[in-house]
mmCIF file of C-alpha atoms in Angstrom:
data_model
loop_
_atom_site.group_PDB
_atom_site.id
_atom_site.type_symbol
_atom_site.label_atom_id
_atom_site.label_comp_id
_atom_site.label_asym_id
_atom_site.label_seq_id
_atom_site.Cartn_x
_atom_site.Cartn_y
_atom_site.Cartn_z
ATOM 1 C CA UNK A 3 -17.357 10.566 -7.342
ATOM 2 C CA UNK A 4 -15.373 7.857 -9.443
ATOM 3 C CA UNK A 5 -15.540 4.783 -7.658
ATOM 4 C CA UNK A 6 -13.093 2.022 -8.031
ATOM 5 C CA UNK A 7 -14.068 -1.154 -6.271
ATOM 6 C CA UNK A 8 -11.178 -3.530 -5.144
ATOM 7 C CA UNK A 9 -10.936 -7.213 -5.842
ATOM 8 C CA UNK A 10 -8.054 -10.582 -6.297
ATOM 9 C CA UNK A 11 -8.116 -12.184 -9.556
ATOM 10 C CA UNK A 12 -9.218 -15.754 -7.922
ATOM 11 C CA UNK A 13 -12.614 -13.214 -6.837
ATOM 12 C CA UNK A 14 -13.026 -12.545 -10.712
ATOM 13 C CA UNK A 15 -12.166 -15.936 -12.244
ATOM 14 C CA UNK A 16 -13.302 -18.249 -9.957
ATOM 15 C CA UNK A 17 -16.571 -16.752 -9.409
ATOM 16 C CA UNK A 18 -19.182 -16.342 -12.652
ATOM 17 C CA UNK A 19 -21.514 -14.309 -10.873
ATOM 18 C CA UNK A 20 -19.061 -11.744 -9.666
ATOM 19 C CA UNK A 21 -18.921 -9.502 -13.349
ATOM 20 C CA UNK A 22 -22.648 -9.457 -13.168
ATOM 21 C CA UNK A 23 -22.731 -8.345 -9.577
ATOM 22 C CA UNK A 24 -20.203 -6.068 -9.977
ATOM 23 C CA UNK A 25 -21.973 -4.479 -13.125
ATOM 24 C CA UNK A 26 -25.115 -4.354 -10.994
ATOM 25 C CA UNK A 27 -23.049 -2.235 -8.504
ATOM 26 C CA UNK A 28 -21.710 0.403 -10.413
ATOM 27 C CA UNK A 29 -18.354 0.792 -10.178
ATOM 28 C CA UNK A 30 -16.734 2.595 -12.556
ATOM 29 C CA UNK A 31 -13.591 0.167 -12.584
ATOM 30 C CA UNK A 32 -12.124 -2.592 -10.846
ATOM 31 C CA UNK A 33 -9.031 -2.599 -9.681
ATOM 32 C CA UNK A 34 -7.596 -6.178 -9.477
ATOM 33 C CA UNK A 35 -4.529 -7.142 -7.340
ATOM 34 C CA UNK A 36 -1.414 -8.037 -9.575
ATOM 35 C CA UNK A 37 1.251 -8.005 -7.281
ATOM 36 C CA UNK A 38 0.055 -8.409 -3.594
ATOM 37 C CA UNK A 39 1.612 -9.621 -0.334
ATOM 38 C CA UNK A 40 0.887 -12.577 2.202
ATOM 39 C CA UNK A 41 -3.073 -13.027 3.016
ATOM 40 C CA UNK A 42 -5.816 -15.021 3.801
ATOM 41 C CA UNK A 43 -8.574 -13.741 1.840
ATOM 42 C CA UNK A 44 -12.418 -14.729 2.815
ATOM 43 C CA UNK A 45 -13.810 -16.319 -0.021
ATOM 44 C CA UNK A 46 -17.767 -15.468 0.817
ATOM 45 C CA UNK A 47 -19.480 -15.868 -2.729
ATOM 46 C CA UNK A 48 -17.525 -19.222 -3.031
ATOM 47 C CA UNK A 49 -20.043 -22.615 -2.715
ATOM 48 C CA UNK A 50 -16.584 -24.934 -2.342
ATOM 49 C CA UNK A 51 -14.412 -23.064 -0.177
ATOM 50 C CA UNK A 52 -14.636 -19.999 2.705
ATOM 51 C CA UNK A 53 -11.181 -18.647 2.170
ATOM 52 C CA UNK A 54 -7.496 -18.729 -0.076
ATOM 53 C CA UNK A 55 -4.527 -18.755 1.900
ATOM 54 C CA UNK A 56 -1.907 -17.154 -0.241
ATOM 55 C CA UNK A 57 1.115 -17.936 2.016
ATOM 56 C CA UNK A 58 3.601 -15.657 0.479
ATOM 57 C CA UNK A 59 3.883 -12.287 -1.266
ATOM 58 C CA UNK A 60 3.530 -13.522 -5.485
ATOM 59 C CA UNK A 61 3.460 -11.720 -8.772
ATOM 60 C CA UNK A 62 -0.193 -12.843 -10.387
ATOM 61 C CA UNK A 63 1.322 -13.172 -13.672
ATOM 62 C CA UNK A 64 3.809 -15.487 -15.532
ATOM 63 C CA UNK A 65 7.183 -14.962 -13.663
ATOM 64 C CA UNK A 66 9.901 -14.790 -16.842
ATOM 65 C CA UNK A 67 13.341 -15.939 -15.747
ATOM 66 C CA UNK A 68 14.704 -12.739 -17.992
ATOM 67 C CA UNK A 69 12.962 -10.092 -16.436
ATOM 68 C CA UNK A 70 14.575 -10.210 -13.096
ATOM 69 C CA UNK A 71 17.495 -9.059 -11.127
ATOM 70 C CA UNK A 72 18.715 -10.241 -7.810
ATOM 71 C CA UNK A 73 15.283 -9.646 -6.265
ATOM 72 C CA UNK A 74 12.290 -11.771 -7.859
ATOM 73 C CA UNK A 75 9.055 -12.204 -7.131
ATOM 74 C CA UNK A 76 7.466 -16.271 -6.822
ATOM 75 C CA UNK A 77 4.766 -17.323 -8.341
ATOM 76 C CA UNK A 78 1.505 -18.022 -6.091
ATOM 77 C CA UNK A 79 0.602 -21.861 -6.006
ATOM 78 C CA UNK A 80 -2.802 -21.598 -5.056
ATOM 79 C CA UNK A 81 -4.642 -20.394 -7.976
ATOM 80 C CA UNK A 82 -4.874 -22.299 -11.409
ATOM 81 C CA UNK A 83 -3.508 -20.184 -13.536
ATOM 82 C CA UNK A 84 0.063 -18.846 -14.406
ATOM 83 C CA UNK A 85 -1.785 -15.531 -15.450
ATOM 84 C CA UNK A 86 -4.500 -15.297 -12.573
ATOM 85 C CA UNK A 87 -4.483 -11.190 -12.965
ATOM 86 C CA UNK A 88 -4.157 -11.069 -16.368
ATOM 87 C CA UNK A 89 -6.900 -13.663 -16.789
ATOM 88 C CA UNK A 90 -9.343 -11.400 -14.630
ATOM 89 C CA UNK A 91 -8.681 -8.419 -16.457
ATOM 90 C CA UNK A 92 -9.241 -9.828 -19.762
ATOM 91 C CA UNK A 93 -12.665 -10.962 -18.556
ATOM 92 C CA UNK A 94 -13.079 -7.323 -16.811
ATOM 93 C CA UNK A 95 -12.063 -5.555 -20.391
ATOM 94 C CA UNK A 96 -14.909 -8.746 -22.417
ATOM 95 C CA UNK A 97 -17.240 -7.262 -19.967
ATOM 96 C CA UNK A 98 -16.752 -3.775 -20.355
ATOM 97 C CA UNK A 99 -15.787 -2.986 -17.452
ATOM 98 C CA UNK A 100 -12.516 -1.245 -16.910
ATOM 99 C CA UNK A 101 -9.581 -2.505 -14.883
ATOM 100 C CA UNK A 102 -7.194 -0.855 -12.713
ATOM 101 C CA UNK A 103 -3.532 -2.457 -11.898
ATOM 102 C CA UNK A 104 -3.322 -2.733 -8.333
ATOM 103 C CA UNK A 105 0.713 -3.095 -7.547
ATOM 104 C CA UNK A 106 1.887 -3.519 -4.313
ATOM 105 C CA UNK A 107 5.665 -2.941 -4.723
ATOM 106 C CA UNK A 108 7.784 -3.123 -0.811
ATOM 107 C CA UNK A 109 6.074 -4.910 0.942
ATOM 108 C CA UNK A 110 7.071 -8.176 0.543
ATOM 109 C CA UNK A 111 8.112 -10.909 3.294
ATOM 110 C CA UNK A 112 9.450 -13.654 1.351
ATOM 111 C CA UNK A 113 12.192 -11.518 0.052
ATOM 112 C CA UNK A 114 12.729 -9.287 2.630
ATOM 113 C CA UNK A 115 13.677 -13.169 4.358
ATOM 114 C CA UNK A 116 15.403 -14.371 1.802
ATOM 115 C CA UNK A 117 17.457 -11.006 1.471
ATOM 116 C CA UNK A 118 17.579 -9.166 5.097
ATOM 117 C CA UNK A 119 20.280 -6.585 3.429
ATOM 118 C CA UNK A 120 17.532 -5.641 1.131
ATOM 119 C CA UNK A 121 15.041 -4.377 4.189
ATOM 120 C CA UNK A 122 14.533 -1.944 6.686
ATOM 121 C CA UNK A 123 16.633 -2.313 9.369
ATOM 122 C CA UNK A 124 16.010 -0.172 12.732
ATOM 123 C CA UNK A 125 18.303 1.602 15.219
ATOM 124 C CA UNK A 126 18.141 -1.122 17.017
ATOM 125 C CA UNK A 127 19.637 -3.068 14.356
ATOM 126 C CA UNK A 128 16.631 -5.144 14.254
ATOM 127 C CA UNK A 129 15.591 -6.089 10.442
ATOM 128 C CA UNK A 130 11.564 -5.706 9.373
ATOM 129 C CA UNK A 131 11.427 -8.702 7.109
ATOM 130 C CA UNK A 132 7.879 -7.817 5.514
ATOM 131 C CA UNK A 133 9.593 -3.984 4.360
ATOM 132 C CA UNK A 134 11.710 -3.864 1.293
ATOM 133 C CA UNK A 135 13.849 -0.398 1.539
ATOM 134 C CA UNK A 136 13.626 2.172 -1.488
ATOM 135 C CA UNK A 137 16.791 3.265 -0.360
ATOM 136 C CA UNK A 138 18.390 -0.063 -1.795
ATOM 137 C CA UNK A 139 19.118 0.111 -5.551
ATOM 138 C CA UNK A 140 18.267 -3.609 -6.103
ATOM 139 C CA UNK A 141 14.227 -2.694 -4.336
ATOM 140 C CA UNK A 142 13.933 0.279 -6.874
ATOM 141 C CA UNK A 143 14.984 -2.147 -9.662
ATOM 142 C CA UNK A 144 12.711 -4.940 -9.059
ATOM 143 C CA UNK A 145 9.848 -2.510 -7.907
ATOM 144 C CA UNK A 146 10.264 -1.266 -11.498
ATOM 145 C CA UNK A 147 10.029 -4.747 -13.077
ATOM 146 C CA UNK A 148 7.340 -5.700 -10.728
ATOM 147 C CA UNK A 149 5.591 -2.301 -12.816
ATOM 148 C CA UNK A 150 6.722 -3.569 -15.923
ATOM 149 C CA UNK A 151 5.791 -7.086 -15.653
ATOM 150 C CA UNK A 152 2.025 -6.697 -13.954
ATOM 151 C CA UNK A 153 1.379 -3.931 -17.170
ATOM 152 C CA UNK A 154 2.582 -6.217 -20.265
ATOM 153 C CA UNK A 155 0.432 -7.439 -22.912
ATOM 154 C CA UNK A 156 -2.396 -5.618 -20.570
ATOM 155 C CA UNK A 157 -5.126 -3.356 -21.262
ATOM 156 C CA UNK A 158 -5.579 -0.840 -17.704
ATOM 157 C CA UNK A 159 -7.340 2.310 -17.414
ATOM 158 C CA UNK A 160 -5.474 2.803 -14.198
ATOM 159 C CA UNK A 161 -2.287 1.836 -12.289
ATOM 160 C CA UNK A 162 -2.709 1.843 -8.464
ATOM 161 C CA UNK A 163 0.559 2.230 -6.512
ATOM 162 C CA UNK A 164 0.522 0.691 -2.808
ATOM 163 C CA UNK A 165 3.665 0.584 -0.599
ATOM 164 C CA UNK A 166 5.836 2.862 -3.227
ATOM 165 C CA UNK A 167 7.448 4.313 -0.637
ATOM 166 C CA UNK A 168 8.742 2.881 3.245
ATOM 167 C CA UNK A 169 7.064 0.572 5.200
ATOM 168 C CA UNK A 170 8.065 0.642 9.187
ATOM 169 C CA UNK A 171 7.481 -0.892 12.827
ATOM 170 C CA UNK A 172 3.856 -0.962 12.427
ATOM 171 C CA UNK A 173 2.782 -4.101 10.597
ATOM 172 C CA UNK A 174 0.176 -6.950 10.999
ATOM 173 C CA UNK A 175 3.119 -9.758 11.119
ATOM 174 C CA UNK A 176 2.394 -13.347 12.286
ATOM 175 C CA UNK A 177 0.450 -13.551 15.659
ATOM 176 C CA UNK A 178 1.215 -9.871 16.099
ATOM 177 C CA UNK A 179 1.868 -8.871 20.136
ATOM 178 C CA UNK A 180 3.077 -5.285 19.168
ATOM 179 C CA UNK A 181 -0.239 -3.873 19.184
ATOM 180 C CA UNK A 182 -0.904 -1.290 21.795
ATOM 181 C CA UNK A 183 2.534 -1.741 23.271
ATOM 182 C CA UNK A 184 4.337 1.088 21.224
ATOM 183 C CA UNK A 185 3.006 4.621 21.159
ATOM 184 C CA UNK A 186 2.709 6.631 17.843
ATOM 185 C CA UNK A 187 6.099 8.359 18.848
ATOM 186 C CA UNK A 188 7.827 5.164 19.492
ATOM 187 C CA UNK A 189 6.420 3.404 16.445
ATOM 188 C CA UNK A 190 7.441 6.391 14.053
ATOM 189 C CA UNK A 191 11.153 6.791 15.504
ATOM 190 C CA UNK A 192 11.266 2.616 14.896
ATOM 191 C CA UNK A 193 10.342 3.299 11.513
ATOM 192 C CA UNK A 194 13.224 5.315 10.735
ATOM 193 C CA UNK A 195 15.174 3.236 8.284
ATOM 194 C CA UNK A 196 18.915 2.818 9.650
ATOM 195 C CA UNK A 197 20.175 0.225 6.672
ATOM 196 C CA UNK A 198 23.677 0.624 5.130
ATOM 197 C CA UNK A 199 22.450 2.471 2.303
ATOM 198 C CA UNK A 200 20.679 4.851 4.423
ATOM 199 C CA UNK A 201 23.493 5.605 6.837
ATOM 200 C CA UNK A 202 25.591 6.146 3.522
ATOM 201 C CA UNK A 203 23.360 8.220 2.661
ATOM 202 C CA UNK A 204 23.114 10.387 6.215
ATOM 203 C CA UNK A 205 26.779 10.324 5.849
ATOM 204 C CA UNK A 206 26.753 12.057 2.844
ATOM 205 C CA UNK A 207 24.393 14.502 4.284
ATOM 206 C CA UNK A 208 26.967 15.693 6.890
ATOM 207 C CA UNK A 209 26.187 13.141 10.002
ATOM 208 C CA UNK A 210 28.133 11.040 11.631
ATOM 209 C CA UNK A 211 25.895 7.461 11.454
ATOM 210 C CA UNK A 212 27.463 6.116 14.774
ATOM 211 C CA UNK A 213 26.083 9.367 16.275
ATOM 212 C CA UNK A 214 22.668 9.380 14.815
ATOM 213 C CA UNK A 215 22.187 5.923 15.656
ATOM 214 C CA UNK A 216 22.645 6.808 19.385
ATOM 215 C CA UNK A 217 20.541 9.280 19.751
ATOM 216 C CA UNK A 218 17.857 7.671 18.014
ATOM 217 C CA UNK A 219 18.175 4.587 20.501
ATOM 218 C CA UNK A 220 18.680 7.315 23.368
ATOM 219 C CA UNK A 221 15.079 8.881 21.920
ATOM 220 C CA UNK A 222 13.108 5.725 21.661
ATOM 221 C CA UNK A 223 14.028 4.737 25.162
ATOM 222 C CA UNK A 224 13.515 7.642 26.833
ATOM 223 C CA UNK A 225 9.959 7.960 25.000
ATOM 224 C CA UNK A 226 9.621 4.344 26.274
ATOM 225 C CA UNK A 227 10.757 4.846 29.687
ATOM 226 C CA UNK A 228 8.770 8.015 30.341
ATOM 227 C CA UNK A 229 5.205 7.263 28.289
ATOM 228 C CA UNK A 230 6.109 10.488 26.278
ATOM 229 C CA UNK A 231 3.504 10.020 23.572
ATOM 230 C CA UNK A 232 4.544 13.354 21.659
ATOM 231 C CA UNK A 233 5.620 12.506 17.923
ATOM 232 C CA UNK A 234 8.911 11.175 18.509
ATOM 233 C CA UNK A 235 11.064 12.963 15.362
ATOM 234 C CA UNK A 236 9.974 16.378 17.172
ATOM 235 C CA UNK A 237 12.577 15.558 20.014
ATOM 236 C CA UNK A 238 15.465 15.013 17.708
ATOM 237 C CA UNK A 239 17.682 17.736 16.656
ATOM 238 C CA UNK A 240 16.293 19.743 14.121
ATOM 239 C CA UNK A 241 19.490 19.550 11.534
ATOM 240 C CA UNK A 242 19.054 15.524 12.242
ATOM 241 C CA UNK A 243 15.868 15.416 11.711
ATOM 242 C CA UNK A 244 15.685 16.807 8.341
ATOM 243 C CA UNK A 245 18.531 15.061 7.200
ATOM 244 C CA UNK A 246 16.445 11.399 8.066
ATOM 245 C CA UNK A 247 13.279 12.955 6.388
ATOM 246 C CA UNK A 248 15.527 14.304 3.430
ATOM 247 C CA UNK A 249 17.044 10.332 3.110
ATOM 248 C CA UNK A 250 13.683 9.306 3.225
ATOM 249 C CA UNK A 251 11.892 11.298 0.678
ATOM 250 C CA UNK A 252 14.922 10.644 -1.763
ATOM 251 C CA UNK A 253 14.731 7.544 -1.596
ATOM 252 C CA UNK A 254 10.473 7.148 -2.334
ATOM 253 C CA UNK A 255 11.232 9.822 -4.887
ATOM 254 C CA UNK A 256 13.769 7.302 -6.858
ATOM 255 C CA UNK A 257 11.526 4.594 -6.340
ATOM 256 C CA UNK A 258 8.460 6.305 -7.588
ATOM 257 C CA UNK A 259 10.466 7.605 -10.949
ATOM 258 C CA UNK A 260 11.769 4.244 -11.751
ATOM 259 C CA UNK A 261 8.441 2.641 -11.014
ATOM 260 C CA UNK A 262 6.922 5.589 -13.493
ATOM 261 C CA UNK A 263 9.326 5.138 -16.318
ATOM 262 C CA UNK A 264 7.905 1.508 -16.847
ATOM 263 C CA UNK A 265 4.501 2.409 -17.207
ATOM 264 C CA UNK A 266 2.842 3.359 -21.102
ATOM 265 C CA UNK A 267 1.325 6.239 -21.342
ATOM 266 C CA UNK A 268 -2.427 6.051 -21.264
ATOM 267 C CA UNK A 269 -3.605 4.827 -17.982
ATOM 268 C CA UNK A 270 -4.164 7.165 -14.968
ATOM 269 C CA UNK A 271 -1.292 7.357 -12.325
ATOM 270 C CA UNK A 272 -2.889 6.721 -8.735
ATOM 271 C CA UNK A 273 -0.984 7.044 -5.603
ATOM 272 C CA UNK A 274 -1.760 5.624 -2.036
ATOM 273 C CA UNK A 275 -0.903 8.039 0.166
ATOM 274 C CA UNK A 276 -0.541 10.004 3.258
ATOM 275 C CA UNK A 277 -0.252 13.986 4.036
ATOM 276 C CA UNK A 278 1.905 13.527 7.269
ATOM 277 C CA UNK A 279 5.263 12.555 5.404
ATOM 278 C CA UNK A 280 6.496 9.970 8.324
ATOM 279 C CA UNK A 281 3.714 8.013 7.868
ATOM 280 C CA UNK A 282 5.282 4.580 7.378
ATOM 281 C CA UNK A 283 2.997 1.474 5.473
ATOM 282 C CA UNK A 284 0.813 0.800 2.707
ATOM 283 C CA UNK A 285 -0.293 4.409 2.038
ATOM 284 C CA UNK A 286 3.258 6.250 3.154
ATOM 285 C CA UNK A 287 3.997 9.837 3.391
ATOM 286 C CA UNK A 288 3.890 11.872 0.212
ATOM 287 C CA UNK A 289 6.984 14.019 -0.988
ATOM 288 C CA UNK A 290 7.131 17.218 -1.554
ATOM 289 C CA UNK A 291 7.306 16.373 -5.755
ATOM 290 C CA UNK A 292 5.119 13.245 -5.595
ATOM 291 C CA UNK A 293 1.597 15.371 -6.627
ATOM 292 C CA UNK A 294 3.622 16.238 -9.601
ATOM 293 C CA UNK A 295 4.117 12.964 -10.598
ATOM 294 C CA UNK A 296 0.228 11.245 -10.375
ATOM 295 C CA UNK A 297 -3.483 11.960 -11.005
ATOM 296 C CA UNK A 298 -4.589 11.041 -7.645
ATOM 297 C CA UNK A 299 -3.847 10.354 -4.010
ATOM 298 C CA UNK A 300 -5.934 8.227 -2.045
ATOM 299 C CA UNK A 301 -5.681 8.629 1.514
ATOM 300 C CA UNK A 302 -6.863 5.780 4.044
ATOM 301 C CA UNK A 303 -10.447 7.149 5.533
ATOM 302 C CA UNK A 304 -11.119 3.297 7.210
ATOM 303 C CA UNK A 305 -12.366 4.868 10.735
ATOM 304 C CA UNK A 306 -15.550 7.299 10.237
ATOM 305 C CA UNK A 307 -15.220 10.592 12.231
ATOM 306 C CA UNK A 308 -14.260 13.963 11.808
ATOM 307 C CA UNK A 309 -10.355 12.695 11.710
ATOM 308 C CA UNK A 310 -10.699 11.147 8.147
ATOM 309 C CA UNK A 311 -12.986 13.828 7.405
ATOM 310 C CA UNK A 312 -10.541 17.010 7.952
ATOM 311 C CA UNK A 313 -7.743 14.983 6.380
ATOM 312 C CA UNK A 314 -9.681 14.729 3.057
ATOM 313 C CA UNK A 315 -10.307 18.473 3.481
ATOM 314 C CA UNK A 316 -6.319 19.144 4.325
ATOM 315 C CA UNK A 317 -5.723 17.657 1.105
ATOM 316 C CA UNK A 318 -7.240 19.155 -0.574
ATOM 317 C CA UNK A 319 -6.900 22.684 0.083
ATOM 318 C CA UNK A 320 -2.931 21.738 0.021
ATOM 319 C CA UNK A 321 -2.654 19.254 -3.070
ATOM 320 C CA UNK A 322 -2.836 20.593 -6.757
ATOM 321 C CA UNK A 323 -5.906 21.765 -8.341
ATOM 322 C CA UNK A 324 -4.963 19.001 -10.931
ATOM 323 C CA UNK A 325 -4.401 16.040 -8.204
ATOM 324 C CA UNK A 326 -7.644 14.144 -7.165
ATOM 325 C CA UNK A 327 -7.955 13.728 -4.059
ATOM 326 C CA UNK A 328 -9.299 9.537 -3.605
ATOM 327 C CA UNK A 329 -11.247 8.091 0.044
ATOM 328 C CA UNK A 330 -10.323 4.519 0.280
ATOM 329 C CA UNK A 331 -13.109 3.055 2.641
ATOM 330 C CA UNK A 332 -13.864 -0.717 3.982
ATOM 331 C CA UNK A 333 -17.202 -2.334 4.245
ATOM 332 C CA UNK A 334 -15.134 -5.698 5.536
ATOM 333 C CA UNK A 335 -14.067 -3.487 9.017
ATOM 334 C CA UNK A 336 -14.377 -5.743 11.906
ATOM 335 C CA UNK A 337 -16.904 -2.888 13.485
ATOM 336 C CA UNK A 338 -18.994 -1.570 10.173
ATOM 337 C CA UNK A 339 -19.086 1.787 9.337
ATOM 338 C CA UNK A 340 -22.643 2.559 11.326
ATOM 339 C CA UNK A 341 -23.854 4.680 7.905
ATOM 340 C CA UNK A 342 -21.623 3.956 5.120
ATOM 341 C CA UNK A 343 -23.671 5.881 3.070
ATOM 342 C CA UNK A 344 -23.438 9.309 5.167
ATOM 343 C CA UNK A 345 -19.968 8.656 5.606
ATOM 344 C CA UNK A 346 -19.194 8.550 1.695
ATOM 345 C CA UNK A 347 -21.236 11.635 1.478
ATOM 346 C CA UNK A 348 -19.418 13.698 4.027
ATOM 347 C CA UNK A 349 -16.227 12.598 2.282
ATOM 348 C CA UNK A 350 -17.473 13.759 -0.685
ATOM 349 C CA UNK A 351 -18.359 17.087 0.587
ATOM 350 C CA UNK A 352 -14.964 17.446 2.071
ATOM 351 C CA UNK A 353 -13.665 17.234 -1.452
ATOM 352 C CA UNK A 354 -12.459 13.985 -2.296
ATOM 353 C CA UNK A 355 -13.768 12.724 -6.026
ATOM 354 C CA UNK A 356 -12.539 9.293 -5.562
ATOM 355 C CA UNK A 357 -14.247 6.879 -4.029
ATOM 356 C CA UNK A 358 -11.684 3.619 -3.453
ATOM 357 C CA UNK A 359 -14.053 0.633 -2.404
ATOM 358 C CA UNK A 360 -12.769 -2.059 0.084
ATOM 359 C CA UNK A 361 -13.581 -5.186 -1.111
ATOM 360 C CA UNK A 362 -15.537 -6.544 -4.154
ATOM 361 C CA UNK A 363 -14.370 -9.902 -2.957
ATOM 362 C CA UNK A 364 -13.823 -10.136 0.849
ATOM 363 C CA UNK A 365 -17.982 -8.371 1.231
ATOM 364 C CA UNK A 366 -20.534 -11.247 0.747
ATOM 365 C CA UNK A 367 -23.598 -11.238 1.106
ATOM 366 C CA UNK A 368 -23.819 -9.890 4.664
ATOM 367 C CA UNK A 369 -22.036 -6.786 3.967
ATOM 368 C CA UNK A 370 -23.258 -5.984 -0.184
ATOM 369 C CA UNK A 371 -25.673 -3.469 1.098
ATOM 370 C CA UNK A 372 -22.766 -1.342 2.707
ATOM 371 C CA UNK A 373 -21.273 -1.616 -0.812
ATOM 372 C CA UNK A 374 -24.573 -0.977 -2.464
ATOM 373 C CA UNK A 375 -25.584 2.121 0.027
ATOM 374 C CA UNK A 376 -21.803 3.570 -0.856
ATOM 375 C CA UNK A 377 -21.535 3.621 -4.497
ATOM 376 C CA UNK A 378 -24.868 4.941 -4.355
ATOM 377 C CA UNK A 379 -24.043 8.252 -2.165
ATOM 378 C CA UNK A 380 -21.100 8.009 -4.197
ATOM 379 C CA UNK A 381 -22.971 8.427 -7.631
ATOM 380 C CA UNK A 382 -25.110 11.311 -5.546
ATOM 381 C CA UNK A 383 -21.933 13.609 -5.397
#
């Protein structure tokens, strides 16, 4: 299995035993975060400091007043450097060690508060402030220079795309109290994005938006009143329901061309992803053309277990020959992965060839051996 091991550029640059470490390891690349949203990142390898607290969403290179549109992205305050990515993946590429562009494009809560007409907005008509909508021209655009931007003057084996696609109700926002309150039905149906450019574009599908809305509200309460937890888009009529999956895949499909058409030729095309194609989020649902466009789709295998397993195997057997299938797995999990190493095996043997490594930076020295014992099963395969 390839294995790409995640990391921030403050994990590369600020610490001068991580290259070493990370050579010891084995990945076969690193993939370092150019564009990334709101965190605070653990800082374990770190003598002066135990975490960074990167308050917004920010582009980890120089931010050039030209390049934008309506929609641009700040610059992060809390590292040194103008060029914090590029910096890390220069020393990466001195190394030898190859870098991957890790992009996360829509999710983004400093402009999705700065401009709510930019973001998903629910049947409810409640706005999700952290989810830029690819059904908005102006998203596509700057998701595109976001692309352009992170690549330039940059030497990447691979581009990672996260969030290129819609993000929905379920989201870790600030002191979150949603958790457990919404079933998988409910959350799904609230993830449906109901923003003027999507109505417009339901319209032009042959609904009537005033309608739609209503019976999406009318679905979501009666799933709420009645602890239905069936997948809420089944209930909705059929010629409704295609229509909002049709506006949806559209709209990731325009996204994900525009986003294409700004990177060189050269580096491999790798999509986070998701077989069920109303999965909202980080990793959302794949379109029918998306395998067409990439080298590889990484699905999210964080919880062990036969459901991660049989997904990698669905995949599979339903993805491209051509298309490899990537395991993106955590050692940093709250509740460790009892045998990481097993676990990267039976992925493996389920047929993914990727193995996408949660988190160069975030596991210290409590949790290397996970890292160690998975790149190891990994190299096995």
């Amino acid at each position: 299995m390839k294995v790409t091991g995640y990391a921030y550029p403050w994990d590369v640059v600020d610490d001068p035993g991580f290259v070493e470490r990370v050579r010891e390891l084995g990945v076969d690349e690193v993939a370092v975060a150019v564009s990334y949203h709101s965190a605070r990142a653990a800082t374990p390898w770190s003598p002066e400091r135990t975490s960074v607290v990167a308050r917004h969403a920010a582009l980890y290179r120089p931010v050039r007043e030209e390049a934008w549109g309506e929609l641009r992205p700040a610059e992060p305050d809390w590292v040194e450097s103008r060029d914090s990515a590029g910096d890390a993946v220069r020393a990466l590429n001195e190394a030898g060690i190859p870098a991957a562009a890790w992009l996360v494009l829509t999710h983004n809560s400093q402009l999705g508060t700065e401009f709510p007409d930019f973001t998903v907005r629910n049947c409810f008509g409640e706005r999700y402030p952290w989810a830029l909508c690819p059904g908005q021209p102006a998203v596509r655009e700057y998701a595109a220079n976001v692309t352009a931007e992170s690549l330039a003057g940059l030497d990447f084996a691979t581009v990672i795309l996260e969030a290129c696609g819609p993000l929905g109700a379920v989201h870790q926002h600030q002191h979150e109290k949603t958790d457990g309150v919404w079933s998988p039905a409910v959350a799904r149906l609230l993830s449906i994005c109901c923003c003027d450019a999507c109505l417009d574009a339901w319209a032009a599908a042959g609904q009537d938006p005033a309608k739609a809305l209503g019976k999406l509200r009318a679905e979501v309460r009666r799933l709420i009143d009645s602890g239905d937890l069936r997948t809420g888009e089944d209930k909705i009529l059929p010629t409704l329901r295609q229509v909002l999956l049709d506006t949806r895949q559209q709209a990731t499909d325009a996204l994900r061309r525009e986003v294409l058409a700004k990177i060189p030729s050269g580096p491999r095309i790798v999509l986070h992803g998701a077989m069920d194609p109303w999965v909202t989020g980080a990793l959302p649902g794949l379109t029918p053309s998306a395998p067409d466009d990439v080298d590889a789709v990484v699905l999210q295998n964080w919880a062990p277990g036969h459901p991660s397993v049989g997904a990698v195997a669905a995949a599979r057997a339903k993805l491209p020959e051509k298309v490899a299938v990537g395991s993106y797995i955590t050692a940093v999990a709250a509740t460790p992965v009892p045998d990481i190493e097993a676990y990267t095996t039976e992925l493996g043997k389920a047929g993914a060839t990727e193995l996408h490594l949660y988190h160069l930076g975030l596991a210290g020295p409590g949790r290397w051996a996970d890292l160690i014992a998975a790149v190891s099963a990994a190299q096995e395969l």
